XYZ file of C-alpha atoms in Angstrom:
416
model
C 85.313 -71.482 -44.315
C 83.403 -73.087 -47.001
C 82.271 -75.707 -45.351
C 80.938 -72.880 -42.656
C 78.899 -71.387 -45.946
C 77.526 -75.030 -47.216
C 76.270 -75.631 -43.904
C 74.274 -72.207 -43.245
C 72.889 -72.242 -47.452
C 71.838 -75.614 -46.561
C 69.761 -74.593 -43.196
C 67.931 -71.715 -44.770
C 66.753 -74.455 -47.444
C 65.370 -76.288 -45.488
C 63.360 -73.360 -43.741
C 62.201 -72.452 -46.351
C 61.374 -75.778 -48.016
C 59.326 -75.635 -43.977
C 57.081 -72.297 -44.089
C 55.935 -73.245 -47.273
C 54.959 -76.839 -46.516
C 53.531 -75.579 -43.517
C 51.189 -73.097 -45.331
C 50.071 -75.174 -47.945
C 49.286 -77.487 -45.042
C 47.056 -74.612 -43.236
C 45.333 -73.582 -46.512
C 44.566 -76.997 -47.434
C 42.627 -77.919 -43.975
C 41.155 -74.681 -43.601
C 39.425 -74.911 -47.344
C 38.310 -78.296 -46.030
C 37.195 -77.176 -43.110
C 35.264 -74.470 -44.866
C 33.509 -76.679 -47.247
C 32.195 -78.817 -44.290
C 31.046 -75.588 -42.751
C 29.192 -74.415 -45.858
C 27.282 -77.892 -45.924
C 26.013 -78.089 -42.966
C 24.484 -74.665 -42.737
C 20.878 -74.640 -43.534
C 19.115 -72.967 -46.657
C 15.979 -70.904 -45.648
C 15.018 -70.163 -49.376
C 15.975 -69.201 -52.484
C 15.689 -65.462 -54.134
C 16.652 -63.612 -56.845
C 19.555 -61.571 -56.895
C 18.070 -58.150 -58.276
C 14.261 -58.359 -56.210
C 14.504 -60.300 -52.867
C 10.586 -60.269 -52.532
C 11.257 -62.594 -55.367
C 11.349 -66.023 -53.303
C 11.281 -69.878 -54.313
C 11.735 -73.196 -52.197
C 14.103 -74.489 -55.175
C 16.835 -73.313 -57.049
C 16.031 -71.813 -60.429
C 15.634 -68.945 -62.494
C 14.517 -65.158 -61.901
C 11.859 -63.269 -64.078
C 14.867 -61.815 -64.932
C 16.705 -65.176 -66.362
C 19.520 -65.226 -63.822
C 20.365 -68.014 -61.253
C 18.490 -67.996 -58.306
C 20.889 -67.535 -55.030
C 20.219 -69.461 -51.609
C 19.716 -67.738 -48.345
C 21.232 -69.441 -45.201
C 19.588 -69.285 -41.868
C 22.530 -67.458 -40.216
C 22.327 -65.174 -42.841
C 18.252 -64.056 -42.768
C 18.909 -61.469 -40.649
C 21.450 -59.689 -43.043
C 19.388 -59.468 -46.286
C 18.831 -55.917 -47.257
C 15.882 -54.476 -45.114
C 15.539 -56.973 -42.011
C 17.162 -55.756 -38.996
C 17.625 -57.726 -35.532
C 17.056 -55.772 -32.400
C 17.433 -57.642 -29.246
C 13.932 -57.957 -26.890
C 15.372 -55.526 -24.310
C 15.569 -53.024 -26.415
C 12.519 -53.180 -28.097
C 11.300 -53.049 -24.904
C 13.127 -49.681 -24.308
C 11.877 -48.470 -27.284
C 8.146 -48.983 -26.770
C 7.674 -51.238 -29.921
C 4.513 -52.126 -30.030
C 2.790 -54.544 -32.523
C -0.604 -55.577 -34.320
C -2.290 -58.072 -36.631
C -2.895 -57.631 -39.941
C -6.707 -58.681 -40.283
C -9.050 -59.520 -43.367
C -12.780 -58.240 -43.450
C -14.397 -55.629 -44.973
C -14.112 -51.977 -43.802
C -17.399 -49.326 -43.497
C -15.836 -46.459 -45.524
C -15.903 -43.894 -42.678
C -16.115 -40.170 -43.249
C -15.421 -37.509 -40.892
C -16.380 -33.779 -42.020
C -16.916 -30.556 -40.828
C -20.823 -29.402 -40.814
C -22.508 -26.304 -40.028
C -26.542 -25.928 -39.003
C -28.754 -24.073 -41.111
C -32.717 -23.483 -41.216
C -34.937 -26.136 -42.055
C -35.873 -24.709 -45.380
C -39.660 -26.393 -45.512
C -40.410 -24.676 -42.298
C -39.440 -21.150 -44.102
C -42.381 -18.721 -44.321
C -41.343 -15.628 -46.527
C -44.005 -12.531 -46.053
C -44.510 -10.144 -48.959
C -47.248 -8.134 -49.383
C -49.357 -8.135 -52.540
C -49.829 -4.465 -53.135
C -47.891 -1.301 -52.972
C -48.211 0.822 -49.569
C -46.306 2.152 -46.639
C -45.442 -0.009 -43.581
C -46.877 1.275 -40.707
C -46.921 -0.403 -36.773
C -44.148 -2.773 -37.624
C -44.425 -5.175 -34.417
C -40.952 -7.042 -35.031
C -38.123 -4.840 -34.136
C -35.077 -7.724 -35.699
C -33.866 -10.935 -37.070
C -33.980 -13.583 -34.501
C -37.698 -12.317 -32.459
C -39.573 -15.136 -31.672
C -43.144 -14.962 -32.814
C -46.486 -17.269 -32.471
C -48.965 -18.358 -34.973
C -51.717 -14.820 -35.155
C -49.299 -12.409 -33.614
C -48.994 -9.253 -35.377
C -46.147 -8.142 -38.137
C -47.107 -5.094 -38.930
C -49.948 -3.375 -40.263
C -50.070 -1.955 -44.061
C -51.386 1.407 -45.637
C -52.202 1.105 -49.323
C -54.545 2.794 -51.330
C -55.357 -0.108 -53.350
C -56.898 -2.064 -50.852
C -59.076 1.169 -49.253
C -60.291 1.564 -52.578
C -61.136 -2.124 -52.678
C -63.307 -2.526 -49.371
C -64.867 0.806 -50.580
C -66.140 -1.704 -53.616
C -67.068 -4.499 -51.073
C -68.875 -2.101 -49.009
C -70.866 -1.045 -52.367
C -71.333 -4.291 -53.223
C -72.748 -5.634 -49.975
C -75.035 -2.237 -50.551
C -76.194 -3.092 -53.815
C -78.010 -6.731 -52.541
C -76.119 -7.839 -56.280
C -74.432 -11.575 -54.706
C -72.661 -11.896 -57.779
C -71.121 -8.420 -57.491
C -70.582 -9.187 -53.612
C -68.913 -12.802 -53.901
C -66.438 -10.699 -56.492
C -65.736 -8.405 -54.223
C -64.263 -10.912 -51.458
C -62.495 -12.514 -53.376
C -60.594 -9.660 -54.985
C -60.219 -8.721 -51.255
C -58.715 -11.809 -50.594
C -56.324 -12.119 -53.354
C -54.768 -8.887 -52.261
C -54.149 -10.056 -49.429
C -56.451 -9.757 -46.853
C -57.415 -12.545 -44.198
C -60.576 -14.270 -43.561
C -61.050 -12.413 -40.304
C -60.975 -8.932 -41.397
C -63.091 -9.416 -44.247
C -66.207 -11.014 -42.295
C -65.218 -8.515 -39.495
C -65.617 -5.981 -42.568
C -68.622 -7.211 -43.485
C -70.423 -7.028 -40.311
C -68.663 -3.540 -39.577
C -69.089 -1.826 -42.544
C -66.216 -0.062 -42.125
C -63.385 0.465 -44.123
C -59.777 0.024 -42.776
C -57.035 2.514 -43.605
C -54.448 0.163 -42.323
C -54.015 -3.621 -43.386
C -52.977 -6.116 -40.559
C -50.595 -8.649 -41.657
C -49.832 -11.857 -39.026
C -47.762 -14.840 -38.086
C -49.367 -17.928 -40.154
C -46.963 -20.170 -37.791
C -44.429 -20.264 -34.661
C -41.101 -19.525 -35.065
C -38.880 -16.657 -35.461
C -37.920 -14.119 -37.562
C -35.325 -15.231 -40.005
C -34.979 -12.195 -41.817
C -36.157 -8.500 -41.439
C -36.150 -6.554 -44.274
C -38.490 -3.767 -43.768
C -38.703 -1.102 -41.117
C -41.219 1.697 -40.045
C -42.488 3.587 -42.874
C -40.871 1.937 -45.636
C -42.530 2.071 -49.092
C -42.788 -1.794 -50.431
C -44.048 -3.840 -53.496
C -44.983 -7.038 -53.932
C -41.711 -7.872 -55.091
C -39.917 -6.695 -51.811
C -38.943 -9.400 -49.536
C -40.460 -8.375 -46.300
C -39.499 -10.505 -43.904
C -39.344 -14.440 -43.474
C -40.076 -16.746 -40.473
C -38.528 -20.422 -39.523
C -38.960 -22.691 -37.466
C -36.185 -24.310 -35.388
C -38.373 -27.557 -33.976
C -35.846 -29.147 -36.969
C -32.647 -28.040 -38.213
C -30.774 -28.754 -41.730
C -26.982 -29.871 -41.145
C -24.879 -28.895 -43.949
C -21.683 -31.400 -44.658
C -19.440 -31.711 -47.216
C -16.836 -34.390 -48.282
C -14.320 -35.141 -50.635
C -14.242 -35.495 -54.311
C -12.166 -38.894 -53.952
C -15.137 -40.054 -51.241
C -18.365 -39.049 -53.602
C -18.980 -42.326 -54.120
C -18.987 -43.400 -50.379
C -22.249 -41.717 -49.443
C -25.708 -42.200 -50.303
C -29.169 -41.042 -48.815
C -30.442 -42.821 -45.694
C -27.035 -43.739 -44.235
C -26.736 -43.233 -40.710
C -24.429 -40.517 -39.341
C -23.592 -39.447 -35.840
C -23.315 -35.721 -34.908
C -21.132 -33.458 -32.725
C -20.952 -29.565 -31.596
C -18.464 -27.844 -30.266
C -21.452 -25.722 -28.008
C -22.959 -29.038 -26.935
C -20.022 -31.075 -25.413
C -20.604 -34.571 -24.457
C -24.521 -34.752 -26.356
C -24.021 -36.485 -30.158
C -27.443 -36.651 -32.725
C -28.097 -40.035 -34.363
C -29.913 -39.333 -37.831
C -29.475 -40.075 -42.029
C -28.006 -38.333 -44.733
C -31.497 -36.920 -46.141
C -29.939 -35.754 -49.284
C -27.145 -36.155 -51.787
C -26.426 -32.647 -53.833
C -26.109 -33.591 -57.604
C -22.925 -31.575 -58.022
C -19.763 -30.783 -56.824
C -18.320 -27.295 -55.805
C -16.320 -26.169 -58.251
C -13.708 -24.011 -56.149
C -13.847 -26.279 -53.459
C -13.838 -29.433 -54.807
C -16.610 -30.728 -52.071
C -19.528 -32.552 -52.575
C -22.703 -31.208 -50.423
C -24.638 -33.452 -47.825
C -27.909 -32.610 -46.157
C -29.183 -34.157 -42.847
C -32.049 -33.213 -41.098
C -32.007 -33.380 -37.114
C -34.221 -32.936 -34.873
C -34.590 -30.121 -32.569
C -37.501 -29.974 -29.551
C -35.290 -28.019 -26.954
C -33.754 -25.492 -29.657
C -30.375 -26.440 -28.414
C -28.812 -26.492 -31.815
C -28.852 -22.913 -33.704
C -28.559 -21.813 -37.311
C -24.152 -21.139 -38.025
C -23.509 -23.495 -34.988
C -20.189 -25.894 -36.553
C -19.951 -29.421 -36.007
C -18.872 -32.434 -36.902
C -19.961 -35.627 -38.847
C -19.298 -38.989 -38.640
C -20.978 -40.756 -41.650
C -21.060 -44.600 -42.229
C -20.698 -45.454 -45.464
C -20.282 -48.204 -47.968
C -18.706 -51.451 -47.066
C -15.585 -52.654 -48.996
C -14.549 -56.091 -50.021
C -12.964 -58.008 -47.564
C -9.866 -56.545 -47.758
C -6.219 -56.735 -45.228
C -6.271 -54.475 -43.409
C -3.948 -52.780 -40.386
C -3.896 -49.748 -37.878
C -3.589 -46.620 -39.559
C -0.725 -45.762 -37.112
C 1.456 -48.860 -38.422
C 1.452 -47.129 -41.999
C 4.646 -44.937 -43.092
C 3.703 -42.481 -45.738
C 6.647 -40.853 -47.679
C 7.422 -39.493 -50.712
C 7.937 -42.336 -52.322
C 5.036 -44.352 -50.896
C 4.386 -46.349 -47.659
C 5.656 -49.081 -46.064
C 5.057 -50.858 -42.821
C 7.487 -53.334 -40.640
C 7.094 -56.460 -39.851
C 7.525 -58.491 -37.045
C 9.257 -61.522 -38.344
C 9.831 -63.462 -34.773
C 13.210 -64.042 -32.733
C 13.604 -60.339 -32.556
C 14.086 -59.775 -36.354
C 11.765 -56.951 -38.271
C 11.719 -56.247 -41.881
C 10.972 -52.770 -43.570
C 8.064 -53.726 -46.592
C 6.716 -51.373 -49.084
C 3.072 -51.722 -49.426
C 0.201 -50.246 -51.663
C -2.241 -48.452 -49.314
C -6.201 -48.492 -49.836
C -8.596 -46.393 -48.108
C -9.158 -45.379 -44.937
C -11.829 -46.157 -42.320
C -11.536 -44.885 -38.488
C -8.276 -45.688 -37.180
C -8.202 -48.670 -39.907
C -6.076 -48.254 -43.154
C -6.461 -50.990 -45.456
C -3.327 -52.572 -47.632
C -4.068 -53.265 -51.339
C -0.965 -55.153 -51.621
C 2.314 -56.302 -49.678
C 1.166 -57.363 -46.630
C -0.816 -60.906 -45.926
C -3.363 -61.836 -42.903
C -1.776 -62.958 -39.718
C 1.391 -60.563 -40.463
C 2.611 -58.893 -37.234
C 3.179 -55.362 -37.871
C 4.976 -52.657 -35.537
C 2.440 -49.678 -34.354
C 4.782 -47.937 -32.196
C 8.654 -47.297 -32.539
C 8.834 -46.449 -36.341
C 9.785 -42.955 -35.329
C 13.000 -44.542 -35.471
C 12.656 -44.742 -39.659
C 13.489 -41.716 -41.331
C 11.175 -41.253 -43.925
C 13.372 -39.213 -45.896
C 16.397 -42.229 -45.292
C 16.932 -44.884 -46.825
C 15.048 -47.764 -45.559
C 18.747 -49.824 -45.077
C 20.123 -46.680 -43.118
C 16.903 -46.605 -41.030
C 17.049 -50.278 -40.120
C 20.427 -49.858 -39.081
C 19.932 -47.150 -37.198
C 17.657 -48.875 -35.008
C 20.023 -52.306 -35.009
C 22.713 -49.759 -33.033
C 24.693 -48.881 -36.061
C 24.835 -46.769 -39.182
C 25.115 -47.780 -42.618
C 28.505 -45.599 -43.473
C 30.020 -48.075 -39.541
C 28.718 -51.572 -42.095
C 30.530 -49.988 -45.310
C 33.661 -49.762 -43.412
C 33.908 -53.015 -41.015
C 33.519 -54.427 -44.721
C 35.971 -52.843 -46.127
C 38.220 -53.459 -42.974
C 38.568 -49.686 -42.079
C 37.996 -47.552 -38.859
C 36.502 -44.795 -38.539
């Protein structure tokens, strides 16, 4: 019976004494193996471990003092912000890409505008003595008129009493007394005409005819039939619309991107199809102070009277050119809360998420002020898939077929 007990005490020795050479065995060749693994796979670069934009082709230290870390091949694809999609699927997804280009960009701006008289052809009538209107021969705003037709004709006692004087004068034989006369006739307002066809007449006119001095039409109307006016009431005024004024106003931040005599293309929502070609005429000194705006002034013309005073528009104004500058389409640029970014195309199906610092804007051109170099390959379609409101890890994932909460657990060796 003892020897029965020897014998099995001494078999489960030497089992033991077995499993455990056997897995010192395994661990020792699989270290090895390991090791031989880890020097034969290939180092890409080197970063630092708290900014990975942070990149050197040599081991050494971060601005931050600590060790730089290597980045294998295999592992490029894995860093925090590049994701690997496979061709198909891009494919599936409509990605699209562009070229990031260097030049300089015409600071474009695009504006609302509105037409307004052309305020050198504006002829405002007053009359230069107190009377009655009488005859008026314009019935509204808007009448067209013609260089001699009449207004309207004037009563005023002042200037019967005056060619009552004339008529003495020219009486008298006095030429002193008579050249006095006219010209107090004309200086209240009287025309050539009726004071030579006063002269050979001699007869005095109760009513005062007051015309068109040029074509056009009738701006404003601010007298009607039998209405008592002085020289300080604004009778009526007269434009022409052979040339218009085109009112346009831009933004505070783009004040300094237009000057006088840059070209600018117009279009009107009554004129579909048919654009103007002309120059900013004027810069306004100052800005609006509720709107923020600053006022430009173009001046187009207008044979066939097609465009009308209050008729809205738009402008298209070329203005300065920048520096050569990188720049991309405006459509590859995410804006969020926390800035903009764009993705890159890296090559072999791998695209990285990249903050950059956005410059201005030009047409469908936005240029980057930092992040991005020329030759990049950006994406231009597809970053719908980016959340802007996500993290840009979480994004990426999503669009490498997986979430970032699926990564945290196949780490941690969980299921869901």
């Amino acid at each position: 019976m003892r020897n029965t007990l020897l014998t099995a005490l001494l078999l489960v020795l030497v089992l033991v004494a077995g499993v455990l050479f056997g897995r010192y065995t395994t661990s020792d060749s699989t270290a090895g193996a390991s090791a031989a693994s880890s020097a034969e796979r290939q180092i890409l670069y080197w970063v630092a471990p708290m900014d990975p934009n942070f990149r050197r082709d040599a081991p050494g230290k971060s601005p931050m003092g600590m060790d730089l870390v290597p980045v294998y091949a295999d592992e490029a694809g894995s860093r925090p912000g590049v994701v690997s999609i496979d061709p198909a699927i891009a494919s599936n997804l409509g990605v699209r890409t562009a070229t990031a280009e260097r030049s300089s960009l015409p600071r474009i701006v695009e504006t609302m505008t509105h037409v307004a008289y052309d305020e050198t052809t504006l002829k405002h009538v007053h009359t230069r003595v107190e009377g009655w209107i009488e005859t008026l021969d314009v019935s509204a705003a808007g009448d067209p008129v013609r260089q001699g037709d009449l207004l309207f004709e004037l009563y005023s006692p002042t200037l019967v009493n005056a060619q009552q004087e004339f008529l003495s004068a020219l009486r008298s034989g006095n030429a002193t007394l008579r050249g006095a006369s006219r010209d107090r006739l004309a200086a209240l307002g009287m025309t050539g005409a009726d004071i030579a066809e006063l002269e050979r007449d001699r007869k005095v006119k109760q009513r005062v005819r007051f015309v068109a001095e040029t074509d056009g039409v009738v701006a404003m109307l601010g007298v009607r039939n039998g209405m008592f006016v002085t020289p300080e009431t604004d009778a009526l005024s007269i434009a022409a619309l052979d040339s218009v004024w085109v009112f346009a106003e831009v933004l505070e931040r783009q004040a300094t991107w237009v000057a006088a005599g840059q070209l600018a293309e117009l279009r009107f929502e009554a004129l579909p199809g048919e654009r103007f070609e002309t120059q900013v005429e004027y810069v306004y000194p100052e800005l609006d102070p509720i709107s923020r705006t600053l006022r430009l002034r173009l001046r187009v013309e207008n044979p066939g009277r097609a465009l009308r005073p209050n008729m809205l528009g738009r402008a298209r104004i070329a203005g300065r050119e920048t520096w050569p500058i990188v720049h991309v389409p405006r459509e590859a640029v995410i804006r969020g809360g926390r800035g903009s970014r764009v993705v890159v195309a890296l090559g072999d199906g791998r695209y990285e998420s990249r903050r950059v610092l956005a410059g201005i804007e030009s047409g469908d051109r936005l240029a980057v002020r930092r992040g991005l170099a020329e030759g990049e390959t950006v994406v231009v379609s597809g970053q719908f898939l980016i959340d802007s409101e996500s993290n840009v890890d979480t994004a990426l994932s999503r669009m490498g077929g997986g979430s970032a909460l699926d990564s945290e657990r196949e780490a941690a060796g969980k299921t869901p």
